[in-house]
Amino acid sequence: MLQKTATDPRFPKLFTPGYIGKMWVKNRIVKSPICSRLANSDGYVTERMVNHYRELAQGGVGVVTVGYAYVDEKASQAVSSQLCVSKDDVTSGLDWLAAAIKDSGARACQQIAHCGMVGKPPIKAASPISFPLYFPVPDPAMFIPEELTTEEVKEIVRAFGDAAFRVMMAGFDMVEVHGAHGYLITNFLSPHYNKRTDCYGGSLINRMRFLLEIIGDIRQKVGGDYPVSVRLSGTDYAEEEPITIEETKEVAKALEKLGVDVIHVSGGGHYTIASGEGGYDRFYPLARNVWAADEIKQVVSIPVIASVLINTPELAEKILEEGKADFVGLARPLLADPYLPLKAKEGRPEDIRPCVRCCDCLVRGVGSGSLKCAVNPGIGREGEFRITQVDKPKKVAVIGGGPAGMEAARVAALRGHEVTLFERKELGGMLIPASVPEFKTDIRRLIKYLSTQVEKAGVNLVKGEVTSQTIKNGKFDAVIVATGATPWLPDVPGIDKSSVVGVLDVLGGTQTGKSVIVVGGGMIASDVILFLAEQGKRVTITTRGDAIGLELGMMIFAFMKRLLKQDVDIRTGVHLVEVTDSGIVIADRSGEKSEIKGDSVVIAAGLTPNRKLFDELAQVPELDEVYAIGDCVEPRTIFDVIREAYAVAFNLI
C-alpha cells in the first residue's frame, strides 16, 4: 500500500522510505522482535496474537517483526506459548498473522530461532557450559546443556531452512534469523561458550560456520530475492572471552556475501544479564548498541538496523541523521505506545506514551505469562481493552493526581464521562520525587504525558484540599479515590532528631551530610541510595531483608554493578533501634546491637496507604460508587497502579 501524508519536519530521515533488498519500506522504523507468548500452548497463532500485531502495524511502523518462532520440536522452544514454525500445519495461522500486518500498512517479518542454552530442560547447545542464571531454579544442574552432535547441528541447519520456507509461503515479506542474545547461534559464535573441537569450534570461521550454513540452507529454499535479515549482538558484553565487535564485523561481511539483505544489530545476551552488562533497562545508557551498528555499517553495503534503548523519535532521527544506521529498531517503546510512529509523523510527540525502561514487559510479562507493559495496560489485550464511548456518561470525581489518578481521569474522560480531577498540589504525585535521579528521567516524560492527556481529554482540574463534603456537594455518580501513600516512620527513640531526613525530602532537594545512613532496602530506598552515592556521599544501607533492591526485578544486576562502584556499605538482616546524635543503633536477628556513625539518617523503609478519605466517602449513603485505586490501597509499582486505574475507569458504565 502506498500513501502520501504530511510529515513533521522534525523527522525527515525517520519517515523517508527505504529498501531492504528489493523490499520497499515506507519509513525507517522497524518493530524489533520480542517474544510475546501470545500463541497457544501448541505454538499456533491465536486471535489475541493477531490483534496485537495488527495494532502495531496500524501504529505506522514500517516493518513489524514477529518475535521468536521456534524451528524444531526437539529443543528450540525457549518458553511455553511461543510461536511455532517447525511444521507445515502452522502456515494457515501464519498466513492470518502476516495478512493482518500487511493489510494494516506495514511490512511483515517473522523471526525464527533456536534457544540453545537459554531454554527449558533438556537443553542442547554448542558446548556443555551453562550460563549464569538470573532467575531462581530448583536444580541449576538441569541447565547444563548437552553438546549437540555434528548430525544434530546439520538437522538444525535444515530446520532453519524449512522454517524460513514456511514463513515465505505464509506471506511474510521477510524472515529474520535470530543470531543474538545468547541463543543457540550466539552459543556457537561465542569463544567462551563454544569449546567444540570439530569444524564448528575454535577459529572464528569455524564458530560462524553454523550460522553461514543456516543462511545457505535458507537461500537454497527461499531463492535469491526473498529478503533475509540476521540479528546479531555487536558484542555480548561478556567479561571473559567476549564476542568482539571486530569478530562481528567479519561475520557481517560473510553474511553479506551469502546474500543476507540486512543486519539487525543488538547487543548483550541472557548470559551477561547477571553480570550487569547484558540488559536493557534504565541503568544502561540510551542507544547503547548504536556504536556497534555504526561500526558494522562501515564494512557492509547492505542496510543496518540499530536497536535497543532507542526510546524517542528524536533519538531515532538523530541516529539516522548522523548516518550510524539505515533503520532503527524499536521494541519496548512500541509496547508503551504502538502509535508512536503515527504520532511523531503527525507532529504529536507529546501524545506518545513513554517507555520507562523498567523491563516489566519481560519480568512480569513474558517472564511470567504473556506480554505486558507497565504504562500500557492494553498491550497484549488489544481486542479486550479498546476505549469506546459509554452509552450513559456519568459525572465522575477522581481524587488525587498521581499516576493512578491521572490514568483513571484520562480513561474515564475518553470513555465519555464528565470527569473532575481534584489535586491538592502538583500533578504527578509520587512520580515527582521518583523522577529526580538521573537514571529515572523517563518518569518525567511519563508525568508530562499523563498531565497533557488529562488536559486534552477535557478533564476539569480542581486544585486544593478536598473533603467528603466537597464530594457530596458535587453530586457525583462515581468517585475514584487515588490519595496515595505517605512515607512510614519507625517509632524508635531519636526519630525526631534533626539528622533524620525523609526520603521524599532528599529527592526534593534537602541536603544531607557527607556520610549518610539509609534505612530500608526496597524500591524507594534503592533509588535514594544510588542517587546519594553518585553525588559522592559515603552511604551505609541497613535493611531487615537479606538483600537490597529485590523489587527492581531484572534491573537489580545493572543497579548493583553501578552501585558497587561507589562508596557504599550494605548491612542486611538488621533493624533500626535508635537514632543517636552521631548516627544510629541497629540490632541483628540475634538481638546483638551495634552503632553506625553518620551525619544524616534517611528513612526509606516503605509507605503507609492514605485511605482516610476513602473510608469517609464509603460511609456516605448518597454515593453508590466509590473506588480506591493506587497506593492508597497498597503501595505498589507503576505497573500495578496504572493497570488498576485503567481497569476501574474502563469499567465505569
mmCIF file of C-alpha atoms in Angstrom, residues 50-51 70 98 216 233 240 299-300 323 353 374 388 399 443 485 521 540 611 646:
data_model
loop_
_atom_site.group_PDB
_atom_site.id
_atom_site.type_symbol
_atom_site.label_atom_id
_atom_site.label_comp_id
_atom_site.label_asym_id
_atom_site.label_seq_id
_atom_site.Cartn_x
_atom_site.Cartn_y
_atom_site.Cartn_z
ATOM 1 C CA VAL A 50 -3.210 -11.270 15.546
ATOM 2 C CA ASN A 51 -4.868 -8.362 17.367
ATOM 3 C CA TYR A 70 10.964 -21.932 17.209
ATOM 4 C CA ALA A 98 1.027 -11.891 8.041
ATOM 5 C CA GLY A 216 22.984 -21.109 2.842
ATOM 6 C CA SER A 233 24.892 -8.887 19.031
ATOM 7 C CA GLU A 240 35.575 -13.311 29.755
ATOM 8 C CA VAL A 299 32.174 -2.676 6.491
ATOM 9 C CA VAL A 300 28.993 -3.746 4.644
ATOM 10 C CA GLY A 323 24.477 8.094 9.422
ATOM 11 C CA ARG A 353 3.139 7.320 25.964
ATOM 12 C CA ALA A 374 3.836 -1.100 32.967
ATOM 13 C CA THR A 388 -15.021 3.324 23.247
ATOM 14 C CA ILE A 399 -9.324 12.499 43.920
ATOM 15 C CA ILE A 443 9.455 9.154 34.714
ATOM 16 C CA ALA A 485 0.589 6.981 50.453
ATOM 17 C CA GLY A 521 16.183 -1.760 51.119
ATOM 18 C CA THR A 540 25.590 2.954 54.554
ATOM 19 C CA ARG A 611 -7.133 5.917 52.713
ATOM 20 C CA TYR A 646 -7.253 1.755 33.751
#
